[in-house]
Short mmCIF file of C-alpha atoms in Angstrom, two decimals:
data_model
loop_
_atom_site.label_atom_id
_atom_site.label_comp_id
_atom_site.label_asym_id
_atom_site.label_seq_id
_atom_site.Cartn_x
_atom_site.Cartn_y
_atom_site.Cartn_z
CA UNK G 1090 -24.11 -2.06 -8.75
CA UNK G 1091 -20.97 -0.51 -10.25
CA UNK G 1092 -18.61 -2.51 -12.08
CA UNK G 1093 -15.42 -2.46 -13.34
CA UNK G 1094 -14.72 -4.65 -16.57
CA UNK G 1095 -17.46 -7.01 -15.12
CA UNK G 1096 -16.85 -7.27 -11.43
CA UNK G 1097 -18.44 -5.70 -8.85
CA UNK G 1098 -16.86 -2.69 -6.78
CA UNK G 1099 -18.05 -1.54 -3.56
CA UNK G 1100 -16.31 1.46 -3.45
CA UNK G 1101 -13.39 3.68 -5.20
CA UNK G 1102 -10.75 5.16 -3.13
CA UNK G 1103 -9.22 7.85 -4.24
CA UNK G 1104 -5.36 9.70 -4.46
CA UNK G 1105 -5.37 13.22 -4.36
CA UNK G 1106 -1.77 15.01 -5.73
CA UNK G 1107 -1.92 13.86 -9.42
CA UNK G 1108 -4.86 12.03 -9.46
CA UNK G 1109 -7.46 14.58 -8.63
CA UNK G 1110 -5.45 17.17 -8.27
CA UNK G 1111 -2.92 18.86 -10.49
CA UNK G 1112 0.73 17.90 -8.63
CA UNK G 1113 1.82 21.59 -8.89
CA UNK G 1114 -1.36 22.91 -6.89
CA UNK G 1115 0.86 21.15 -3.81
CA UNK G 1116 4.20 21.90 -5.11
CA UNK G 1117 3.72 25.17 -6.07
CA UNK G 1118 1.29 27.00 -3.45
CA UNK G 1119 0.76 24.74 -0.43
CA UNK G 1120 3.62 23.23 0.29
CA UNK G 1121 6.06 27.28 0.00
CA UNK G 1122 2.90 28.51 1.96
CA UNK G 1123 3.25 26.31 4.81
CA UNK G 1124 7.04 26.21 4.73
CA UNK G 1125 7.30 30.25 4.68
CA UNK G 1126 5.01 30.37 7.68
CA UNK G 1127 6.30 27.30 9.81
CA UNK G 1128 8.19 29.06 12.25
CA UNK G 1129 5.79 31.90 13.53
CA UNK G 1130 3.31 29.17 13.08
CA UNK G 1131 5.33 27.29 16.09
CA UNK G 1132 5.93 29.84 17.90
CA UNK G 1133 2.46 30.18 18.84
CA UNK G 1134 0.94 26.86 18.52
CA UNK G 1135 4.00 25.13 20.51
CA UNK G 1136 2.59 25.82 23.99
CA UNK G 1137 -0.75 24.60 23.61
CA UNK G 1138 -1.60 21.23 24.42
CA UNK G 1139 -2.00 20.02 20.85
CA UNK G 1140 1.64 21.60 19.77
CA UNK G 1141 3.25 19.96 22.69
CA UNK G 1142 1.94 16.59 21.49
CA UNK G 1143 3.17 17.47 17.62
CA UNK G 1144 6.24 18.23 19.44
CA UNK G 1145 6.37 15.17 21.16
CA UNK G 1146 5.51 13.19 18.31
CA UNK G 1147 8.47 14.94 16.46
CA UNK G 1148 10.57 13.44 19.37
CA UNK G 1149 9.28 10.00 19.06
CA UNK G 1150 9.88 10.03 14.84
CA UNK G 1151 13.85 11.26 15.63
CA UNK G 1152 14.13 9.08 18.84
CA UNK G 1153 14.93 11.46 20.95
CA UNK G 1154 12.70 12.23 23.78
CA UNK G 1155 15.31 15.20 25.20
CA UNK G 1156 14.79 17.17 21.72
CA UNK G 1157 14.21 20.81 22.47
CA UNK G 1158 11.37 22.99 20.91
CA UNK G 1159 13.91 25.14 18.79
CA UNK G 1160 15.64 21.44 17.46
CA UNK G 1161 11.86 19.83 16.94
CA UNK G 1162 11.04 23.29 14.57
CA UNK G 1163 14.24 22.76 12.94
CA UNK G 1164 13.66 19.14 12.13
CA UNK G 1165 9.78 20.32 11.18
CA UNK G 1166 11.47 22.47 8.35
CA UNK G 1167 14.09 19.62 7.46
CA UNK G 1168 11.41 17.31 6.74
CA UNK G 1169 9.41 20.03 4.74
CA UNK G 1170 12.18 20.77 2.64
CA UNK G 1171 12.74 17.68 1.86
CA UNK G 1172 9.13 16.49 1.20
CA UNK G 1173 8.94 14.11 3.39
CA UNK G 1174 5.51 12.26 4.56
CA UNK G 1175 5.81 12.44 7.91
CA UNK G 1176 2.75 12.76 10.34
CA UNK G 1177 4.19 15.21 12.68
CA UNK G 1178 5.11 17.50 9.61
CA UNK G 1179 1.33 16.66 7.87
CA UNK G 1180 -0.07 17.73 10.89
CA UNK G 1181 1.12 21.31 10.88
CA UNK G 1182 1.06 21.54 7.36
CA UNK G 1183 -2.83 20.99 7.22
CA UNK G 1184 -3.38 23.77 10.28
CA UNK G 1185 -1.17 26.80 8.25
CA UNK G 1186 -3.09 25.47 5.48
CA UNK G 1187 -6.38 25.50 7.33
CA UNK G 1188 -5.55 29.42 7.81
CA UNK G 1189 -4.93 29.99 4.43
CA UNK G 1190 -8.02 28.85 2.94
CA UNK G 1191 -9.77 30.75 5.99
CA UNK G 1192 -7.96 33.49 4.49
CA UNK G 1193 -8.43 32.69 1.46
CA UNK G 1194 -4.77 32.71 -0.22
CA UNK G 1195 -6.09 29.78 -2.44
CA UNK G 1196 -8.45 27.71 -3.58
CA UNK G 1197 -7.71 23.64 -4.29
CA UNK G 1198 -7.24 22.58 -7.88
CA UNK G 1199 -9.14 19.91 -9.38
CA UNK G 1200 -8.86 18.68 -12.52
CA UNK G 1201 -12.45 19.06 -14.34
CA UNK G 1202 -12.98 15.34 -14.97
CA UNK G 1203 -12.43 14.13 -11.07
CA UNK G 1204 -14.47 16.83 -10.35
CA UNK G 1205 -17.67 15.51 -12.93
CA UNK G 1206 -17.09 12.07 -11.94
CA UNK G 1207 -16.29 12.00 -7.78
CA UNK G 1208 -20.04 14.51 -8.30
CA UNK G 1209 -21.70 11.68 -10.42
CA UNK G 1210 -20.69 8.78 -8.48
CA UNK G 1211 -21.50 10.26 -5.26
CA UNK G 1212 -25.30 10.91 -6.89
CA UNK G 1213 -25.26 7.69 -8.13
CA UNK G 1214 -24.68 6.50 -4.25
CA UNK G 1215 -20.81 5.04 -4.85
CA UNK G 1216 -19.08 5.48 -1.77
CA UNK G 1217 -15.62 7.39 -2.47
CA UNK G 1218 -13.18 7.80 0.27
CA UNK G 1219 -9.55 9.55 -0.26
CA UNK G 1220 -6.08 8.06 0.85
CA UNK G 1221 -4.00 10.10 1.27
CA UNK G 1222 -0.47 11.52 2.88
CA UNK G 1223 -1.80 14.51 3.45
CA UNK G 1224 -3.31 14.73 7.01
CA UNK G 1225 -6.63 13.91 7.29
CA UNK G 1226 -7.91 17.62 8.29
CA UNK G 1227 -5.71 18.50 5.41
CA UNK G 1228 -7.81 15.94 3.16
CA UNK G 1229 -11.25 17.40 4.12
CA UNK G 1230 -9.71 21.60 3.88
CA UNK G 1231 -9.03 20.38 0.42
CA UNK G 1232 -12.03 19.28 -0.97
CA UNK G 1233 -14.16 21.77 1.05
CA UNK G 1234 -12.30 24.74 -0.63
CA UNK G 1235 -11.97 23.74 -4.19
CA UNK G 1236 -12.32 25.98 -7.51
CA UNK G 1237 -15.51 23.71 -7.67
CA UNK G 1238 -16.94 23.89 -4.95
CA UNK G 1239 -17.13 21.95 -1.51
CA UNK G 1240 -17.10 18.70 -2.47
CA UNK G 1241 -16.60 17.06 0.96
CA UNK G 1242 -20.08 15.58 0.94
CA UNK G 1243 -19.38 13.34 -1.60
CA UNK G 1244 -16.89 11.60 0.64
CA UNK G 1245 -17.86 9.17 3.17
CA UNK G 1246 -14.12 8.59 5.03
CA UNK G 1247 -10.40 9.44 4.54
CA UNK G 1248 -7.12 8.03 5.26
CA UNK G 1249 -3.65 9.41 5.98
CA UNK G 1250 -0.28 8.29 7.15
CA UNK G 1251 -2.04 7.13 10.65
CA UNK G 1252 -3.42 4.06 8.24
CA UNK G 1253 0.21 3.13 7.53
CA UNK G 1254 2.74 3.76 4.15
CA UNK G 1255 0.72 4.28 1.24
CA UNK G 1256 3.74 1.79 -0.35
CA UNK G 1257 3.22 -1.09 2.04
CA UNK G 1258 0.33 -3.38 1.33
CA UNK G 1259 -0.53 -3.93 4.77
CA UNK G 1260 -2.19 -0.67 4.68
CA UNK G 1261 -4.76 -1.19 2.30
CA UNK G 1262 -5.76 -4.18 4.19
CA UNK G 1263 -6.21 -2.38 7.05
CA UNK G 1264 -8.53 0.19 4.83
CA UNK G 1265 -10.29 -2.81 3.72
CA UNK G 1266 -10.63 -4.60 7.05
CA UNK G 1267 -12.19 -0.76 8.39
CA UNK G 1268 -14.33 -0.45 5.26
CA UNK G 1269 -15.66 -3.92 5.94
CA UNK G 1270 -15.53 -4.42 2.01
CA UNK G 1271 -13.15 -7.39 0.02
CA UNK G 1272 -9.79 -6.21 -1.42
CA UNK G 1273 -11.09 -7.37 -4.89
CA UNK G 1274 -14.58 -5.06 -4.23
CA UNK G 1275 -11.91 -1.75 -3.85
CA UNK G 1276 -10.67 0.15 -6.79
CA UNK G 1277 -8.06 2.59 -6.26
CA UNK G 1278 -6.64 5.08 -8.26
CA UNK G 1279 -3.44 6.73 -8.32
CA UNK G 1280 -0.48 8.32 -10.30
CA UNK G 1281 1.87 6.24 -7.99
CA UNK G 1282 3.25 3.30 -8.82
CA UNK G 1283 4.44 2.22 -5.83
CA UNK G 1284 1.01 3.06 -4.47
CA UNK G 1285 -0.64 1.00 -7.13
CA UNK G 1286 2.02 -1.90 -6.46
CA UNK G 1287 1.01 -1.88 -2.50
CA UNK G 1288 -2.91 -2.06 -3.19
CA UNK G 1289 -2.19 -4.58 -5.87
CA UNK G 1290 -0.57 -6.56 -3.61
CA UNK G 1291 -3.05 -6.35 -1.35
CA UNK G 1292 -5.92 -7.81 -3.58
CA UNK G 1293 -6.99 -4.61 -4.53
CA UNK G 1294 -8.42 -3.36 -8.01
CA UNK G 1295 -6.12 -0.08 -9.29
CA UNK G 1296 -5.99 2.00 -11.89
CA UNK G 1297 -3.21 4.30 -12.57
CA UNK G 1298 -4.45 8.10 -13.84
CA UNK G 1299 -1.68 9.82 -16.19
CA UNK G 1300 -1.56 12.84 -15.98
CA UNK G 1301 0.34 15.46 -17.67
CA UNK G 1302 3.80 15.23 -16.44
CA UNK G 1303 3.64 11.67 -14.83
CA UNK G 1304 5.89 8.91 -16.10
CA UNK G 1305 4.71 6.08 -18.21
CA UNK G 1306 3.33 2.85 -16.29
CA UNK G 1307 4.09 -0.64 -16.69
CA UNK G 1308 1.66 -2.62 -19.45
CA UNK G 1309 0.34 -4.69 -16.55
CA UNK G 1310 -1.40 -1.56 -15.55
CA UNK G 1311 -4.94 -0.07 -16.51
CA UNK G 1312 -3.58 3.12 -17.50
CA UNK G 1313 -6.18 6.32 -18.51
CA UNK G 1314 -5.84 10.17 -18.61
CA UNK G 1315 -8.69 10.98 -17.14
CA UNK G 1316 -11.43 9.38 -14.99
CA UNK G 1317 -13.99 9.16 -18.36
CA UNK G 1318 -11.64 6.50 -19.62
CA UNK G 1319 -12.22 4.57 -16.34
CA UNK G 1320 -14.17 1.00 -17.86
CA UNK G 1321 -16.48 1.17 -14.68
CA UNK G 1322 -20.47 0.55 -15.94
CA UNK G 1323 -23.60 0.47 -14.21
CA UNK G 1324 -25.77 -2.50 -13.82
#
């Protein structure tokens, strides 16, 4: 049974940008990729039946059911420049995203201790699933196309913006209610504090991960800068 400080822990859910994942991987490379690309992107996935329904959903985020194509594009690349965590927006992102790594433009960062530990706890049979805002296709390109590897077998679900706000605790209930698992038997780690605040909130165990360029945390917090420091044992 894994523990953490004592009590038991059914299962470790995991952030990606910051936490596993160097912040500038996503800043830096995927986020210009998918931006430069957006519009040809549309232009050809628009028609289908799956683009009409990302239009659509575009539509139903604006209120505006009479948007046209051309204005639903436009408000695609408003909320990417921006950075804004909306599931219309995640959606395309993670299939121009899903071309690059077919391509292979990129590979995912991970920082070498996430890496070490999500491998160890998945031998040691810990289930691990990521939350994320990312899309959940985007999630699983991720981790199957990383500078180590293809880790997504070490996963056994993810989450995205479809869950709820990663900022409202509601959602982490939900994750707990589908997980079948307690709040207090979930540990989840993140660089966010509003994230942390949410799960907290919601009964959860948290952990905030510091990594370079991330703000100080509140003393309340469990604070470490990197997932060796993590007080989780085995008994």
């Amino acid at each position: 049974m894994l523990l953490l400080e004592g009590r038991p822990i059914g299962a470790i859910v995991l952030d990606i940008e910051g936490t596993t994942t160097d912040i500038a991987f996503v800043k830096n490379t995927l986020f210009p990729y998918a931006e430069k690309r957006l519009e040809g992107f549309m232009a050809e996935f628009a028609p289908t039946a799956e683009g009409q329904a990302v239009l659509d959903q575009v539509r139903a985020e604006v209120g505006d059911p009479d948007l046209s194509q051309e204005a639903c594009v436009a408000q695609l690349l408003a909320w990417a420049k921006a950075d804004q965590k909306v599931t219309p927006l995640k959606a395309v992102q993670g299939l121009i995203w899903d071309e690059g790594y077919r391509d292979k433009a990129y590979y995912s960062h991970l920082y070498d201790d996430a890496a070490a530990y999500i491998q160890e706890w998945h031998r040691r049979e810990v289930p691990l699933y990521i939350y994320s805002s990312g899309s959940i296709a985007a999630q699983k390109l991720l981790f199957a196309h990383t500078i180590k590897g293809d880790l997504t077998p070490c996963f056994r679900g993810y989450f995205d913006t479809t869950t709820g706000s990663k900022l409202e605790a509601t959602s982490y209930q939900n994750i707990a209610e589908t997980l079948g698992i307690v709040a207090a038997e979930l540990l989840f780690l993140s660089d966010h504090p509003g994230e942390l605040a949410a799960a907290r909130q919601a009964g959860w165990q948290v952990c905030a991960v510091q990594r370079p360029g991330t703000p100080d945390f509140a003393e309340s917090l469990r604070v470490v800068t990197d997932f060796s420091q993590l007080p989780l044992t085995f008994s």
